[in-house]
Each structure stands twice: as structure tokens, then as C-alpha cells.
């Protein structure tokens, strides 16, 4: 039914408004006591569980940062079958994000352009909310993604990240440093090694024993990807998330006028799949087998997820296809993974 609902109703709504409406339903599941009922229908088979980062993930498939910016829907998303939820990006200072409209669908490409700009209520508010989430009896693994506050100069970025890390590391199962969004001026410059190394080293010290990962852009050169992978190993970080959205626009099927009207921002969805897979393979070839590599970008089907796992991903995340697949997307992925694995055993 969801494809019909999307084509007839949701695709006609402003994308950000449609997201908010869907999010209200997700938040309502545990609030109305329906989480347990939903979980019976969506829970992944125990055989799909993954041990990583010193944690148990019920499924290798989770929700990428950007979908739940303030950690308000973690329990609802967990009830829909996702093995982990990465909230954020959260900044030390609350900020409204960029002006609207700032989210655009490219439906022929099953893609989205966003320039949200890290809209969130700040690290302090998120920490209080996530502390309550951690106390829940049933919840998914909780990742927290932190970024630079827009009003903070790039040269002061480390102190800003440390403020967020101090507030949020205690309530996270793992922590992510986001230096790869194209929607905060100067942020991607922090991927340069002379800036990235001291930043990650400082955040790692504050995070303590909490697993720390870094999220990188798909628009880096292969050499840059390999150098960051080597840096992550040298600093003793727990892993890498690859990749964020892209600023590229090549090869799109959507009317060029529609793409131009969407304007600047990060492109996510199916067009990102090939580069995201390439970056995953580059990283896996450059790091020890035990390093956690989370693949995200252009994932929509169980076959897509299994392809990333076969290419060396420890875990896989998705976001954009939620808009096109609907609330049972996590269940579809988990059921599909189980079917693929059973078919492999029987072959």
C-alpha cells in the first residue's frame, strides 16, 4: 500500500513536511504502547545479529544520521526493526539550520537533495533526552553523530566538538565525528589530515572508552580516503562511516531543470551507491579486519545491504530509501537478508 500512498499523497507534500508527519507516527509507537506489538511484526531473526564495537546489533541494518536529528524517535525506529539508530547531527549550540525549502526529492533517481544545515536543539537537550532512551527496556543500539556549530569558526572547531562529546559520549553506545556534510561552511575542510588528526585525537580522549568513529565524504579522492583510513588506524579509533552525501550531480535521470531548482546541498539515494561501494572497498583494503566499517549511501534493498556486507562492511545504514519504501522498510530488509542467506545455504 505504501507505494500508492507515496505516489498519490506524500509525493505531493513538501518533503520536509512529509518527513515530520511520518516522524509523528514513529514517535507515537512507544508513546501509545504499540512498540511491543510492532516489534513482534518487524523484529529481525536472531541469526542476523552482529557483534561489533563491543555491542550486539540485532540486525546489521540501521538508520543513518539525519533522519532523527534530536533523538526523538529512537524507540519507535527500533520497534520498526532497525538494529541501530544513529541520531544527529547534533551540535554544541542549538541552531535552526538553513532556510526552507531545504529538502528536495528527485523521484526518477530515487534520490534526495538536502541542505538542512544541522538543525537541532543542541547537545545539552539531546543528552537529557537520550539518557531517558538509554533507560528503556527495549531499544536499538544508539549512535550519536556530532558536528560543528555553524556560528563557531573553523579554527575553534575542536573546542566546539569537545563540548558536544562531553555531553553526549556518556549517553551514546558509540560516537561519530561528522566532518563531511556539505551544508556547513568550512566543515569538509576538517577532513584535511593536518586538521583532522588533532580533532579526532582530542575527541577520542574525551570519549574515553566509548567507541569513536569518523564519517567521511564520497567526494574525497581515493588517496585521501586511504590516508584517512590509515589515520584512523594510527589513532586507534573504532571505525569509519562511509559515506555522507555528495555534491556531485552527474548521471541523474531527473529533469535538469528540477535538479537546478533544488540547488546546492548533499545528494543522497541511489545515485550515490556506486561511489559509496567503491569507498567501502578502498577502506576495507586499508584497515585491519577488526576495524568497524559502516557503509551508507544508495542502499535500498536487501540485496544492496548484502552486497555491502560481502564487500567488507561490518554494518550498513540507510536513510533516503525510507522516504520511498515507508515504515516497513527495516522489516523488508531483515526479511530479505534472511531469505538470501537461506538460499545460499540451500544452494
PDB file of C-alpha atoms in Angstrom, residues 91-93 95 147-163 179 184-190 195 199:
ATOM      1  CA  UNK A  91      25.904  20.491  17.568  1.00  0.00           C
ATOM      2  CA  UNK A  92      27.049  22.035  20.828  1.00  0.00           C
ATOM      3  CA  UNK A  93      24.910  25.113  20.189  1.00  0.00           C
ATOM      4  CA  UNK A  95      20.601  26.039  15.659  1.00  0.00           C
ATOM      5  CA  UNK A 147      29.199  18.212  14.116  1.00  0.00           C
ATOM      6  CA  UNK A 148      30.463  21.787  14.217  1.00  0.00           C
ATOM      7  CA  UNK A 149      28.105  24.557  15.292  1.00  0.00           C
ATOM      8  CA  UNK A 150      27.557  26.959  12.406  1.00  0.00           C
ATOM      9  CA  UNK A 151      28.414  30.089  14.434  1.00  0.00           C
ATOM     10  CA  UNK A 152      31.768  28.646  15.500  1.00  0.00           C
ATOM     11  CA  UNK A 153      34.800  29.453  13.352  1.00  0.00           C
ATOM     12  CA  UNK A 154      36.680  26.548  11.796  1.00  0.00           C
ATOM     13  CA  UNK A 155      39.779  27.381  13.849  1.00  0.00           C
ATOM     14  CA  UNK A 156      37.685  26.885  17.013  1.00  0.00           C
ATOM     15  CA  UNK A 157      36.051  23.670  15.813  1.00  0.00           C
ATOM     16  CA  UNK A 158      37.897  21.315  18.156  1.00  0.00           C
ATOM     17  CA  UNK A 159      36.663  23.047  21.296  1.00  0.00           C
ATOM     18  CA  UNK A 160      33.137  23.016  19.884  1.00  0.00           C
ATOM     19  CA  UNK A 161      33.272  19.278  19.130  1.00  0.00           C
ATOM     20  CA  UNK A 162      34.646  18.618  22.622  1.00  0.00           C
ATOM     21  CA  UNK A 163      31.669  20.379  24.201  1.00  0.00           C
ATOM     22  CA  UNK A 179      33.411  16.277   9.173  1.00  0.00           C
ATOM     23  CA  UNK A 184      28.053  23.721   6.988  1.00  0.00           C
ATOM     24  CA  UNK A 185      30.613  26.205   5.605  1.00  0.00           C
ATOM     25  CA  UNK A 186      34.186  25.047   6.115  1.00  0.00           C
ATOM     26  CA  UNK A 187      33.257  21.678   7.615  1.00  0.00           C
ATOM     27  CA  UNK A 188      34.649  19.455   4.869  1.00  0.00           C
ATOM     28  CA  UNK A 189      37.983  21.235   5.183  1.00  0.00           C
ATOM     29  CA  UNK A 190      38.378  19.446   8.505  1.00  0.00           C
ATOM     30  CA  UNK A 195      43.254  19.432  10.876  1.00  0.00           C
ATOM     31  CA  UNK A 199      40.489  16.958  16.153  1.00  0.00           C
TER      32      UNK A 199
END
